[in-house]
Amino acid sequence: MGFMGHTPGPWIWDEPSNWCGLMARVCTEKHEPIAHVQVSGWKKKQAIETAKLIAASPDLLAACKLSQSTMRRQFVDGNAPDSWGDDEHAAFTALSAAIARAEDAHV
């Protein structure tokens, strides 16, 4: 069986108080573990901030896809990329790259 995609969100993060060496973890809302976050040097705040970012990943990917789709639809509806400024081109390129990176391990 091939890759089926990531664990569906939303994800949450928590800070286990009784796990020696574990700083933070990312879980499903049912507290099923997805990832354990430990930062070298035992930097607790950095581990927690990293866990928060990982936990937001499904929402961030969905927001990127929605934004990319909206921009693509504007193009189809007649707002050709010729009318886009540098910011629009940069945003579309960044969205496309981020989505590809999240969905394809070879990028």
Coordinates of C-alpha atoms in Angstrom, one line a residue:
M1 CA 0.0 0.0 0.0
G2 CA 1.4 3.5 -0.9
F3 CA 1.5 6.6 1.1
M4 CA -2.0 7.7 2.2
G5 CA -1.2 11.2 3.3
H6 CA -0.8 12.8 6.7
T7 CA -2.9 12.1 9.8
P8 CA -6.0 14.3 9.5
G9 CA -6.1 17.4 11.6
P10 CA -6.8 19.2 13.7
W11 CA -3.7 18.5 15.8
I12 CA -2.9 19.8 19.3
W13 CA 0.3 20.0 21.3
D14 CA 0.8 19.2 24.9
E15 CA 3.6 19.1 27.4
P16 CA 3.8 15.7 29.2
S17 CA 4.9 16.4 32.8
N18 CA 6.2 12.9 33.5
W19 CA 8.2 12.0 30.5
C20 CA 12.0 12.1 31.1
G21 CA 13.7 14.0 28.2
L22 CA 10.5 14.7 26.2
M23 CA 9.7 18.4 26.0
A24 CA 6.5 18.5 24.0
R25 CA 4.4 16.3 21.8
V26 CA 1.9 16.7 19.0
C27 CA -1.3 14.6 19.1
T28 CA -4.7 14.2 17.5
E29 CA -7.6 15.8 19.4
K30 CA -8.1 12.3 20.9
H31 CA -4.5 12.5 22.2
E32 CA -3.2 9.9 19.8
P33 CA 0.5 10.7 19.4
I34 CA 1.8 12.1 16.1
A35 CA 5.2 13.4 17.0
H36 CA 7.5 13.9 19.9
V37 CA 9.5 17.1 20.0
Q38 CA 12.8 17.3 21.7
V39 CA 15.4 20.0 21.1
S40 CA 19.1 19.4 21.8
G41 CA 20.3 21.2 24.8
W42 CA 17.1 20.7 26.6
K43 CA 15.6 24.0 25.5
K44 CA 12.0 23.6 26.7
K45 CA 10.6 26.8 25.2
Q46 CA 12.0 26.0 21.8
A47 CA 10.5 22.5 21.9
I48 CA 7.1 23.9 22.8
E49 CA 7.2 26.5 20.0
T50 CA 8.2 23.8 17.5
A51 CA 5.4 21.6 18.7
K52 CA 2.9 24.5 18.2
L53 CA 4.1 25.0 14.6
I54 CA 3.9 21.3 13.9
A55 CA 0.4 21.1 15.4
A56 CA -0.7 24.0 13.1
S57 CA 0.6 22.2 10.0
P58 CA -2.7 20.7 8.8
D59 CA -4.5 24.1 9.1
L60 CA -1.6 25.9 7.4
L61 CA -1.6 23.5 4.5
A62 CA -5.3 23.9 4.1
A63 CA -4.9 27.7 4.1
C64 CA -2.2 27.5 1.5
K65 CA -4.3 25.3 -0.8
L66 CA -7.3 27.7 -0.4
S67 CA -5.2 30.7 -1.2
Q68 CA -3.6 29.0 -4.2
S69 CA -7.0 27.9 -5.5
T70 CA -8.3 31.4 -5.1
M71 CA -5.4 32.9 -7.0
R72 CA -5.7 30.3 -9.7
R73 CA -9.5 31.0 -10.0
Q74 CA -8.7 34.7 -10.4
F75 CA -6.5 33.8 -13.3
V76 CA -9.2 31.6 -14.9
D77 CA -11.8 34.4 -14.4
G78 CA -9.8 36.8 -16.6
N79 CA -7.3 38.4 -14.2
A80 CA -4.3 37.1 -16.1
P81 CA -1.0 36.9 -14.2
D82 CA 0.1 39.8 -16.5
S83 CA -1.9 42.0 -14.3
W84 CA -0.3 40.6 -11.1
G85 CA 2.5 42.6 -9.5
D86 CA 5.6 41.1 -8.1
D87 CA 3.9 40.4 -4.8
E88 CA 1.2 38.3 -6.4
H89 CA 3.7 36.3 -8.4
A90 CA 5.9 35.8 -5.4
A91 CA 2.9 34.7 -3.2
F92 CA 1.7 32.2 -5.8
T93 CA 5.2 30.8 -6.2
A94 CA 5.7 30.5 -2.5
L95 CA 2.3 28.8 -2.0
S96 CA 2.9 26.3 -4.7
A97 CA 6.4 25.5 -3.4
A98 CA 5.1 25.1 0.2
I99 CA 2.3 22.8 -0.9
A100 CA 4.6 20.7 -3.0
R101 CA 7.1 20.4 -0.1
A102 CA 4.3 19.3 2.2
E103 CA 2.9 16.7 -0.2
D104 CA 6.0 15.4 -1.9
A105 CA 9.0 14.2 0.1
H106 CA 11.2 14.5 -3.0
V107 CA 11.0 18.3 -3.2

